[in-house]
Amino acid sequence: MTTSASLDRTRLARLMADERARFASEHPQSAALHDRARASLLDGVPMPWMVKWAGPWPLYVETAAGAHFACVDGHDYVDFCLGDTGAMAGHGPGPTIAAVERQLRRGLTHMLPTEDAAWVGEELTRRFRLGSWQFALSATDANRWALRLARHISGRSKVVVHDHCYHGSVDEAIAVLDGSGLVVPVRGSVGPQVDVAHTTRVVEFNDVDGLAAALSDRDVAAVLIEPALTNVGIVLPEPGYLEAVREITRRTGTLLIIDETHTICAGPAGATGLWNLEPDMLVIGKTIGGGIPVAAYGFSAEIAARIRGSITVEDSDVGGIGGTLAGYALSLAATRATLGEVLTAEAFERMIPLAARWEAGVRDVIRTADVPWHVTRLGARAEYHFMPDPPRTGAEQWARADPELERFLHLWAMNRRILMTPFHNMALMSPATVAADVDRHTEIFAEAIEALFG
Ligand SMILES: Cc1ncc(COP(=O)(O)O)c(C=O)c1O
């Protein structure tokens, strides 16, 4: 059997050099823009992590529409990254663009609500069965504010998150377990405001006993979770795990916050709908605005009652839940159109079978070549992992990450006009994705496996 462990690293390095040369020769315009940007942007990129793209420099985008984009060098790409879920509705979905264009002429931000706010609240209530909603412009802020409210109403200080979680740049969540079980900052954590060991307890995903121990002192305000990990790679909950999380949080008076920002891929009501979860609070960002910044966080009736009246009118603008443009007219117009006409139940009925097709294609290639990798899927999102069995925890997945191999596979795909989600091997379907896009990936993935192991 061929194994990734016995992968020929010399061969990989040679293949990588070929791919880098191919990328360089095919992207002179991107190269020129990157050189220009070096003069005014730190490392030539607008966000630090953009230095991590697999090519020698990032692609510069000319236009994007549906499930495709074109780079400034005139190449057309199938986009399975979809802005890491920000463009899960597809690039420029028609109804969202029409609503945004309408709103552009009707006022963008006025510190007053529009009718769209009530419509979006009603739609989120219908989907997630939580009755009270508030808005933010990023999932990070929505998580921050949910945690603040959780501490406020519970009078407790600590937060629990999963090992290798990601909930945006939320200070309490930039924490992992070290080898000896201590809570430490994530590698690369930049200037932590407070030592995460003071704010946070970290438990392994799928570890019921670990969670029970972390909550036993009843000093934890909230457990903030993705119902399946998605950012270290997809790690699915074992049967009974999420039920146990709910039972233990209820028993210890701890609030359960579910972050559906990525797991909305599971269906129109995300994993909460799919698995009948009962969070006290729910956060969702990125995709619901169809590309316009927006996020929402909602509360159960009980939590809403505890919040209501606990913040005086005089204090309601300075208490740490802010954002002048949060809930502004443009973002809610875009969200109404995106939820109402783009990310509908019917759209998921097309997207999920496409992800299943992607999964089946990749699985066939892996099995035929006898490579000990496997593929996981959650609704409209699928991913292959460099290990034969599904990981149970974030740490297991992390231990098998192979940045060198991953960069090669991403660059191989990019050179064949496919964009994967960076930093792991994930593909997301949009309502505009079609079977030919999926099949093209299967084809070039098979070629990559042949080049590596054949
Ligand atoms: C689960 C989850 N929550 C929150 C966030 C933060 O989103 P944003 O960066 O838009 O604030 C992310 C970002 O990847 C995420 O994956």
Short mmCIF file of C-alpha atoms and ligand atoms in Angstrom, two decimals:
data_model
loop_
_atom_site.label_atom_id
_atom_site.label_comp_id
_atom_site.label_asym_id
_atom_site.label_seq_id
_atom_site.Cartn_x
_atom_site.Cartn_y
_atom_site.Cartn_z
CA MET A 1 0.00 0.00 0.00
CA THR A 2 1.11 3.54 -0.70
CA THR A 3 0.99 5.81 2.35
CA SER A 4 1.33 9.54 2.76
CA ALA A 5 3.96 8.74 5.37
CA SER A 6 6.02 7.01 2.69
CA LEU A 7 5.40 9.83 0.27
CA ASP A 8 8.54 10.57 -1.67
CA ARG A 9 9.42 14.07 -0.43
CA THR A 10 12.04 14.57 -3.13
CA ARG A 11 9.47 13.84 -5.77
CA LEU A 12 7.02 16.18 -4.02
CA ALA A 13 9.63 18.97 -3.96
CA ARG A 14 10.32 18.49 -7.68
CA LEU A 15 6.61 18.52 -8.53
CA MET A 16 6.16 21.62 -6.38
CA ALA A 17 8.97 23.44 -8.18
CA ASP A 18 7.31 22.62 -11.52
CA GLU A 19 3.97 23.94 -10.28
CA ARG A 20 5.51 27.16 -8.95
CA ALA A 21 7.22 27.75 -12.28
CA ARG A 22 3.95 27.11 -14.12
CA PHE A 23 2.07 29.51 -11.83
CA ALA A 24 4.73 32.20 -12.32
CA SER A 25 4.68 31.93 -16.10
CA GLU A 26 0.87 32.03 -16.28
CA HIS A 27 0.32 34.98 -13.90
CA PRO A 28 2.45 37.95 -14.96
CA GLN A 29 -0.31 40.48 -14.20
CA SER A 30 -0.85 39.14 -10.70
CA ALA A 31 2.93 39.27 -10.22
CA ALA A 32 3.05 42.91 -11.32
CA LEU A 33 0.20 43.86 -8.97
CA HIS A 34 1.84 42.02 -6.12
CA ASP A 35 5.12 43.86 -6.73
CA ARG A 36 3.25 47.15 -6.74
CA ALA A 37 1.36 46.27 -3.54
CA ARG A 38 4.60 45.52 -1.71
CA ALA A 39 5.29 49.26 -1.65
CA SER A 40 2.12 50.14 0.26
CA LEU A 41 0.87 46.96 1.99
CA LEU A 42 2.62 44.95 4.68
CA ASP A 43 4.15 41.99 2.82
CA GLY A 44 2.17 43.12 -0.26
CA VAL A 45 -1.17 41.81 1.04
CA PRO A 46 -4.22 43.46 2.65
CA MET A 47 -4.60 40.75 5.35
CA PRO A 48 -1.74 38.87 7.05
CA TRP A 49 -2.95 35.36 6.20
CA MET A 50 -2.95 36.12 2.47
CA VAL A 51 0.78 35.41 2.51
CA LYS A 52 -0.17 31.75 3.04
CA TRP A 53 -1.73 31.09 -0.38
CA ALA A 54 -0.02 28.18 -2.11
CA GLY A 55 1.41 30.14 -5.04
CA PRO A 56 4.48 32.40 -4.93
CA TRP A 57 2.01 35.32 -4.68
CA PRO A 58 -1.79 35.55 -4.45
CA LEU A 59 -4.02 35.55 -7.49
CA TYR A 60 -5.57 38.96 -8.14
CA VAL A 61 -9.27 38.75 -8.99
CA GLU A 62 -10.73 40.62 -11.95
CA THR A 63 -14.38 39.52 -11.67
CA ALA A 64 -16.40 36.85 -9.93
CA ALA A 65 -19.85 35.50 -10.79
CA GLY A 66 -21.72 32.47 -9.48
CA ALA A 67 -19.29 29.65 -8.68
CA HIS A 68 -16.47 31.05 -10.84
CA PHE A 69 -14.03 33.95 -10.86
CA ALA A 70 -11.52 35.26 -13.34
CA CYS A 71 -8.04 36.44 -12.39
CA VAL A 72 -6.34 39.50 -13.87
CA ASP A 73 -4.38 37.20 -16.17
CA GLY A 74 -7.63 36.14 -17.82
CA HIS A 75 -7.96 32.61 -16.41
CA ASP A 76 -11.34 31.30 -15.29
CA TYR A 77 -11.51 29.31 -12.01
CA VAL A 78 -14.06 27.05 -10.37
CA ASP A 79 -14.31 28.46 -6.87
CA PHE A 80 -14.73 25.85 -4.12
CA CYS A 81 -13.28 28.26 -1.54
CA LEU A 82 -16.11 30.76 -1.96
CA GLY A 83 -14.43 33.32 0.27
CA ASP A 84 -14.17 30.66 3.01
CA THR A 85 -17.99 30.66 3.20
CA GLY A 86 -18.42 34.44 2.78
CA ALA A 87 -19.55 33.74 -0.80
CA MET A 88 -21.39 30.47 -0.12
CA ALA A 89 -24.44 32.08 -1.77
CA GLY A 90 -22.33 32.32 -4.95
CA HIS A 91 -20.60 35.45 -6.21
CA GLY A 92 -23.02 38.28 -6.82
CA PRO A 93 -26.30 36.36 -6.49
CA GLY A 94 -28.96 38.15 -8.59
CA PRO A 95 -31.55 38.80 -5.86
CA THR A 96 -28.90 40.09 -3.45
CA ILE A 97 -27.41 42.42 -6.06
CA ALA A 98 -30.88 43.73 -6.95
CA ALA A 99 -31.68 44.36 -3.27
CA VAL A 100 -28.33 46.08 -2.71
CA GLU A 101 -28.83 48.26 -5.80
CA ARG A 102 -32.31 49.23 -4.55
CA GLN A 103 -30.99 50.03 -1.11
CA LEU A 104 -28.11 52.11 -2.50
CA ARG A 105 -30.70 54.63 -3.63
CA ARG A 106 -32.71 54.49 -0.38
CA GLY A 107 -30.04 55.27 2.21
CA LEU A 108 -27.38 52.97 3.57
CA THR A 109 -27.03 53.69 7.25
CA HIS A 110 -29.07 55.91 9.54
CA MET A 111 -28.92 54.47 13.05
CA LEU A 112 -32.58 53.58 12.63
CA PRO A 113 -34.12 50.23 11.70
CA THR A 114 -35.69 49.42 8.35
CA GLU A 115 -38.47 46.90 7.72
CA ASP A 116 -35.82 44.43 6.54
CA ALA A 117 -34.60 44.11 10.15
CA ALA A 118 -37.93 42.67 11.26
CA TRP A 119 -38.13 40.42 8.18
CA VAL A 120 -34.66 39.00 8.79
CA GLY A 121 -35.42 38.47 12.51
CA GLU A 122 -38.57 36.57 11.56
CA GLU A 123 -36.73 34.43 9.02
CA LEU A 124 -33.93 33.59 11.48
CA THR A 125 -36.56 32.66 14.07
CA ARG A 126 -38.28 30.40 11.54
CA ARG A 127 -35.01 28.66 10.68
CA PHE A 128 -33.33 28.38 14.07
CA ARG A 129 -36.28 28.45 16.49
CA LEU A 130 -34.80 31.22 18.63
CA GLY A 131 -37.08 34.20 19.17
CA SER A 132 -34.85 37.28 19.59
CA TRP A 133 -32.07 38.50 17.29
CA GLN A 134 -29.42 41.19 17.13
CA PHE A 135 -26.97 42.05 14.37
CA ALA A 136 -23.27 42.63 13.88
CA LEU A 137 -21.01 43.02 10.85
CA SER A 138 -18.82 40.00 11.45
CA ALA A 139 -19.20 36.62 13.09
CA THR A 140 -16.26 37.56 15.28
CA ASP A 141 -18.18 40.49 16.74
CA ALA A 142 -21.37 38.46 17.07
CA ASN A 143 -19.42 35.85 19.07
CA ARG A 144 -17.77 38.52 21.20
CA TRP A 145 -21.09 40.12 22.03
CA ALA A 146 -22.78 36.79 22.71
CA LEU A 147 -19.99 35.97 25.18
CA ARG A 148 -20.30 39.38 26.86
CA LEU A 149 -24.03 38.88 27.30
CA ALA A 150 -23.48 35.36 28.61
CA ARG A 151 -21.07 36.67 31.26
CA HIS A 152 -23.39 39.57 32.02
CA ILE A 153 -26.49 37.49 32.74
CA SER A 154 -24.73 34.57 34.40
CA GLY A 155 -22.32 36.52 36.57
CA ARG A 156 -19.70 33.90 35.68
CA SER A 157 -16.36 34.69 34.10
CA LYS A 158 -15.05 31.63 32.25
CA VAL A 159 -15.64 30.40 28.72
CA VAL A 160 -15.24 26.87 27.36
CA VAL A 161 -14.25 26.15 23.77
CA HIS A 162 -13.12 23.10 21.83
CA ASP A 163 -9.47 22.36 21.20
CA HIS A 164 -8.50 23.60 17.70
CA CYS A 165 -11.70 25.57 17.32
CA TYR A 166 -11.90 28.81 15.38
CA HIS A 167 -14.57 31.40 16.07
CA GLY A 168 -12.86 34.42 14.48
CA SER A 169 -10.53 36.76 16.32
CA VAL A 170 -12.35 36.26 19.63
CA ASP A 171 -9.75 36.56 22.39
CA GLU A 172 -11.18 33.84 24.62
CA ALA A 173 -11.24 31.35 21.74
CA ILE A 174 -7.63 31.74 20.54
CA ALA A 175 -6.63 28.98 22.92
CA VAL A 176 -5.57 25.34 22.65
CA LEU A 177 -4.45 22.52 24.90
CA ASP A 178 -0.72 21.94 25.05
CA GLY A 179 0.64 18.40 25.22
CA SER A 180 0.13 18.27 28.99
CA GLY A 181 -3.47 19.49 28.99
CA LEU A 182 -2.77 23.13 29.91
CA VAL A 183 -4.59 25.97 28.15
CA VAL A 184 -2.15 28.03 26.09
CA PRO A 185 -2.47 30.60 23.29
CA VAL A 186 -2.79 29.17 19.78
CA ARG A 187 0.58 29.07 18.02
CA GLY A 188 1.02 32.45 16.32
CA SER A 189 -1.49 34.22 18.60
CA VAL A 190 -0.61 37.90 18.23
CA GLY A 191 -0.37 40.01 21.39
CA PRO A 192 -3.08 38.34 23.52
CA GLN A 193 -4.93 40.95 25.59
CA VAL A 194 -5.29 38.61 28.55
CA ASP A 195 -3.67 35.23 29.22
CA VAL A 196 -6.18 32.72 27.84
CA ALA A 197 -5.44 30.43 30.79
CA HIS A 198 -7.40 32.97 32.90
CA THR A 199 -10.38 33.32 30.61
CA THR A 200 -10.81 29.94 28.99
CA ARG A 201 -11.03 26.21 29.55
CA VAL A 202 -10.40 24.08 26.49
CA VAL A 203 -11.85 20.60 25.99
CA GLU A 204 -11.33 18.08 23.24
CA PHE A 205 -14.12 17.69 20.72
CA ASN A 206 -16.18 14.53 21.45
CA ASP A 207 -14.87 14.37 25.05
CA VAL A 208 -17.96 14.19 27.27
CA ASP A 209 -16.04 13.58 30.50
CA GLY A 210 -13.65 16.44 29.74
CA LEU A 211 -16.57 18.81 29.26
CA ALA A 212 -18.27 17.64 32.44
CA ALA A 213 -15.05 18.27 34.39
CA ALA A 214 -14.58 21.72 32.83
CA LEU A 215 -18.09 22.76 33.89
CA SER A 216 -18.23 21.10 37.29
CA ASP A 217 -17.20 24.21 39.27
CA ARG A 218 -20.16 26.10 37.79
CA ASP A 219 -18.01 29.12 37.02
CA VAL A 220 -18.36 28.90 33.23
CA ALA A 221 -20.65 31.45 31.61
CA ALA A 222 -20.88 29.74 28.23
CA VAL A 223 -19.67 26.90 26.09
CA LEU A 224 -19.05 28.28 22.59
CA ILE A 225 -18.97 25.54 19.96
CA GLU A 226 -19.24 24.68 16.33
CA PRO A 227 -21.45 21.54 16.28
CA ALA A 228 -18.87 20.02 13.93
CA LEU A 229 -15.35 21.46 13.81
CA THR A 230 -14.72 22.96 10.38
CA ASN A 231 -11.67 25.15 10.66
CA VAL A 232 -9.05 22.54 11.53
CA GLY A 233 -10.74 20.32 8.95
CA ILE A 234 -14.15 18.72 9.33
CA VAL A 235 -14.46 16.74 12.57
CA LEU A 236 -17.96 15.34 13.03
CA PRO A 237 -19.64 14.77 16.39
CA GLU A 238 -19.91 11.17 17.53
CA PRO A 239 -23.43 9.89 18.15
CA GLY A 240 -24.68 11.30 21.46
CA TYR A 241 -21.95 13.92 21.87
CA LEU A 242 -24.06 17.00 21.18
CA GLU A 243 -26.91 15.63 23.33
CA ALA A 244 -24.40 15.18 26.15
CA VAL A 245 -23.14 18.74 25.65
CA ARG A 246 -26.70 20.01 26.03
CA GLU A 247 -27.41 17.86 29.07
CA ILE A 248 -24.20 18.88 30.89
CA THR A 249 -24.56 22.57 30.09
CA ARG A 250 -28.17 22.54 31.35
CA ARG A 251 -27.24 20.61 34.48
CA THR A 252 -24.47 23.08 35.36
CA GLY A 253 -26.41 26.23 34.44
CA THR A 254 -23.98 26.98 31.59
CA LEU A 255 -25.18 28.69 28.43
CA LEU A 256 -24.69 26.86 25.15
CA ILE A 257 -23.72 29.10 22.21
CA ILE A 258 -23.70 27.43 18.81
CA ASP A 259 -21.68 29.12 16.09
CA GLU A 260 -23.30 28.18 12.75
CA THR A 261 -21.10 30.45 10.64
CA HIS A 262 -19.63 27.48 8.74
CA THR A 263 -21.99 24.66 9.70
CA ILE A 264 -24.84 26.42 7.91
CA CYS A 265 -23.55 24.19 5.10
CA ALA A 266 -25.48 21.35 6.80
CA GLY A 267 -28.83 22.72 5.60
CA PRO A 268 -31.09 25.77 5.59
CA ALA A 269 -31.11 25.78 9.41
CA GLY A 270 -27.52 24.59 9.71
CA ALA A 271 -26.50 21.77 12.02
CA THR A 272 -28.97 23.11 14.59
CA GLY A 273 -31.83 22.25 12.25
CA LEU A 274 -30.29 19.04 10.95
CA TRP A 275 -29.55 17.59 14.37
CA ASN A 276 -32.38 19.24 16.32
CA LEU A 277 -30.09 21.14 18.63
CA GLU A 278 -31.38 23.50 21.31
CA PRO A 279 -28.82 26.25 21.86
CA ASP A 280 -29.39 29.11 24.27
CA MET A 281 -27.73 31.44 21.78
CA LEU A 282 -26.78 31.03 18.14
CA VAL A 283 -24.32 32.97 16.02
CA ILE A 284 -24.18 33.14 12.26
CA GLY A 285 -22.08 35.38 10.03
CA LYS A 286 -20.37 35.55 6.66
CA THR A 287 -22.70 33.99 4.16
CA ILE A 288 -26.14 35.34 5.08
CA GLY A 289 -25.45 38.74 3.47
CA GLY A 290 -24.42 37.20 0.15
CA GLY A 291 -21.07 39.03 0.40
CA ILE A 292 -22.23 42.18 2.22
CA PRO A 293 -20.91 42.29 5.81
CA VAL A 294 -23.46 41.03 8.33
CA ALA A 295 -23.78 38.63 11.23
CA ALA A 296 -26.59 37.76 13.59
CA TYR A 297 -26.84 36.39 17.11
CA GLY A 298 -30.05 35.09 18.60
CA PHE A 299 -31.39 34.07 22.00
CA SER A 300 -33.96 31.65 23.34
CA ALA A 301 -36.99 33.14 25.07
CA GLU A 302 -35.46 32.41 28.47
CA ILE A 303 -32.17 34.13 27.65
CA ALA A 304 -33.96 37.07 26.07
CA ALA A 305 -36.00 37.47 29.26
CA ARG A 306 -32.81 37.45 31.34
CA ILE A 307 -31.16 40.04 29.09
CA ARG A 308 -34.24 42.24 28.81
CA GLY A 309 -34.17 44.96 31.40
CA SER A 310 -30.71 44.02 32.66
CA ILE A 311 -29.01 46.84 30.76
CA THR A 312 -30.31 50.33 31.49
CA VAL A 313 -31.21 52.57 28.59
CA GLU A 314 -28.50 54.98 29.72
CA ASP A 315 -25.85 52.25 29.48
CA SER A 316 -26.98 50.62 26.26
CA ASP A 317 -24.52 52.39 23.95
CA VAL A 318 -21.27 52.07 25.88
CA GLY A 319 -21.34 48.63 27.46
CA GLY A 320 -19.05 46.82 25.06
CA ILE A 321 -21.68 45.81 22.51
CA GLY A 322 -21.21 48.37 19.78
CA GLY A 323 -20.77 48.80 16.07
CA THR A 324 -22.19 51.96 14.49
CA LEU A 325 -23.00 50.19 11.25
CA ALA A 326 -24.14 46.91 12.84
CA GLY A 327 -27.66 46.13 11.65
CA TYR A 328 -27.40 48.88 9.04
CA ALA A 329 -29.87 49.10 6.19
CA LEU A 330 -27.62 47.79 3.42
CA SER A 331 -26.59 44.63 5.23
CA LEU A 332 -30.14 43.76 6.19
CA ALA A 333 -31.46 44.40 2.67
CA ALA A 334 -28.77 42.02 1.39
CA THR A 335 -29.57 39.45 4.10
CA ARG A 336 -33.28 39.51 3.36
CA ALA A 337 -32.66 38.81 -0.30
CA THR A 338 -29.99 36.17 0.37
CA LEU A 339 -32.03 34.22 2.91
CA GLY A 340 -35.33 34.75 1.12
CA GLU A 341 -34.27 34.01 -2.45
CA VAL A 342 -30.76 32.51 -2.63
CA LEU A 343 -29.85 30.25 0.31
CA THR A 344 -33.27 28.65 0.31
CA ALA A 345 -34.26 25.09 1.17
CA GLU A 346 -34.45 24.37 -2.59
CA ALA A 347 -30.90 25.64 -3.08
CA PHE A 348 -29.64 23.24 -0.39
CA GLU A 349 -31.43 20.41 -2.20
CA ARG A 350 -29.11 21.07 -5.14
CA MET A 351 -25.95 21.94 -3.20
CA ILE A 352 -25.88 18.91 -0.89
CA PRO A 353 -26.03 16.27 -3.68
CA LEU A 354 -23.22 18.14 -5.44
CA ALA A 355 -21.06 17.89 -2.32
CA ALA A 356 -21.97 14.19 -2.15
CA ARG A 357 -20.82 13.85 -5.78
CA TRP A 358 -17.53 15.62 -4.92
CA GLU A 359 -17.11 13.28 -1.93
CA ALA A 360 -17.81 10.16 -4.01
CA GLY A 361 -15.39 11.26 -6.74
CA VAL A 362 -12.56 11.88 -4.29
CA ARG A 363 -13.31 8.66 -2.39
CA ASP A 364 -13.11 6.64 -5.61
CA VAL A 365 -9.74 8.14 -6.49
CA ILE A 366 -8.38 7.48 -3.00
CA ARG A 367 -9.62 3.87 -3.00
CA THR A 368 -8.44 3.10 -6.54
CA ALA A 369 -4.95 4.40 -5.79
CA ASP A 370 -5.01 2.72 -2.36
CA VAL A 371 -3.92 5.90 -0.64
CA PRO A 372 -4.78 5.85 3.10
CA TRP A 373 -6.69 9.12 3.12
CA HIS A 374 -10.37 9.63 3.64
CA VAL A 375 -13.04 12.14 2.77
CA THR A 376 -15.63 13.70 5.11
CA ARG A 377 -18.72 15.72 4.29
CA LEU A 378 -21.11 17.94 6.17
CA GLY A 379 -24.01 18.93 3.91
CA ALA A 380 -22.66 21.15 1.14
CA ARG A 381 -19.05 21.03 2.38
CA ALA A 382 -16.59 18.17 1.88
CA GLU A 383 -12.93 17.63 2.53
CA TYR A 384 -10.18 15.02 2.27
CA HIS A 385 -7.81 14.27 5.16
CA PHE A 386 -4.33 12.71 5.11
CA MET A 387 -5.36 9.85 7.40
CA PRO A 388 -7.30 6.64 6.82
CA ASP A 389 -10.04 7.16 9.43
CA PRO A 390 -12.06 10.18 10.44
CA PRO A 391 -10.47 12.20 13.26
CA ARG A 392 -12.36 12.25 16.60
CA THR A 393 -10.75 15.44 17.85
CA GLY A 394 -9.20 18.61 16.51
CA ALA A 395 -5.83 17.47 17.88
CA GLU A 396 -5.97 14.22 15.88
CA GLN A 397 -6.70 16.16 12.70
CA TRP A 398 -4.00 18.72 13.49
CA ALA A 399 -1.40 16.01 14.08
CA ARG A 400 -1.93 14.72 10.53
CA ALA A 401 -1.80 18.09 8.81
CA ASP A 402 0.90 18.16 6.14
CA PRO A 403 1.43 21.78 5.04
CA GLU A 404 3.96 20.85 2.32
CA LEU A 405 1.65 18.29 0.73
CA GLU A 406 -1.34 20.54 1.15
CA ARG A 407 0.35 23.51 -0.53
CA PHE A 408 1.27 21.28 -3.44
CA LEU A 409 -2.29 20.01 -3.88
CA HIS A 410 -3.70 23.54 -3.68
CA LEU A 411 -1.21 24.89 -6.20
CA TRP A 412 -1.79 21.91 -8.49
CA ALA A 413 -5.52 22.69 -8.34
CA MET A 414 -4.99 26.41 -8.91
CA ASN A 415 -2.82 25.73 -11.95
CA ARG A 416 -5.70 23.66 -13.30
CA ARG A 417 -8.16 26.49 -12.53
CA ILE A 418 -9.69 25.27 -9.31
CA LEU A 419 -9.57 27.17 -6.03
CA MET A 420 -9.81 25.16 -2.81
CA THR A 421 -10.30 26.63 0.66
CA PRO A 422 -6.78 27.42 1.86
CA PHE A 423 -5.11 25.81 4.88
CA HIS A 424 -6.91 22.51 4.51
CA ASN A 425 -8.51 20.50 1.73
CA MET A 426 -12.06 21.72 1.74
CA ALA A 427 -14.61 22.35 -0.99
CA LEU A 428 -17.89 24.20 -0.55
CA MET A 429 -20.82 24.17 -2.99
CA SER A 430 -22.89 27.26 -3.80
CA PRO A 431 -26.32 27.40 -5.44
CA ALA A 432 -24.47 28.26 -8.67
CA THR A 433 -22.08 25.27 -8.59
CA VAL A 434 -22.77 22.61 -11.25
CA ALA A 435 -21.83 18.94 -11.71
CA ALA A 436 -19.21 19.81 -14.34
CA ASP A 437 -17.36 21.94 -11.74
CA VAL A 438 -17.33 18.98 -9.35
CA ASP A 439 -16.24 16.49 -12.01
CA ARG A 440 -13.39 18.74 -13.09
CA HIS A 441 -12.10 18.61 -9.53
CA THR A 442 -12.30 14.81 -9.45
CA GLU A 443 -10.33 14.67 -12.71
CA ILE A 444 -7.49 16.92 -11.59
CA PHE A 445 -7.40 15.33 -8.13
CA ALA A 446 -6.91 11.92 -9.79
CA GLU A 447 -4.05 13.40 -11.85
CA ALA A 448 -2.44 14.80 -8.70
CA ILE A 449 -2.62 11.43 -6.94
CA GLU A 450 -1.07 9.78 -9.99
CA ALA A 451 1.72 12.37 -10.06
CA LEU A 452 2.42 11.86 -6.35
CA PHE A 453 2.05 8.11 -5.99
CA GLY A 454 1.84 6.60 -9.48
C1 LIG B 1 -17.02 29.15 12.86
C2 LIG B 1 -16.55 30.56 12.65
N1 LIG B 1 -17.02 31.53 13.44
C3 LIG B 1 -16.64 32.80 13.29
C4 LIG B 1 -15.75 33.15 12.30
C5 LIG B 1 -15.34 34.58 12.15
O1 LIG B 1 -15.86 35.15 11.01
P1 LIG B 1 -15.37 36.60 10.59
O2 LIG B 1 -13.92 36.44 10.26
O3 LIG B 1 -16.19 36.93 9.40
O4 LIG B 1 -15.57 37.49 11.74
C6 LIG B 1 -15.22 32.19 11.46
C7 LIG B 1 -14.24 32.53 10.42
O5 LIG B 1 -13.69 31.72 9.73
C8 LIG B 1 -15.63 30.85 11.64
O6 LIG B 1 -15.16 29.88 10.86
#
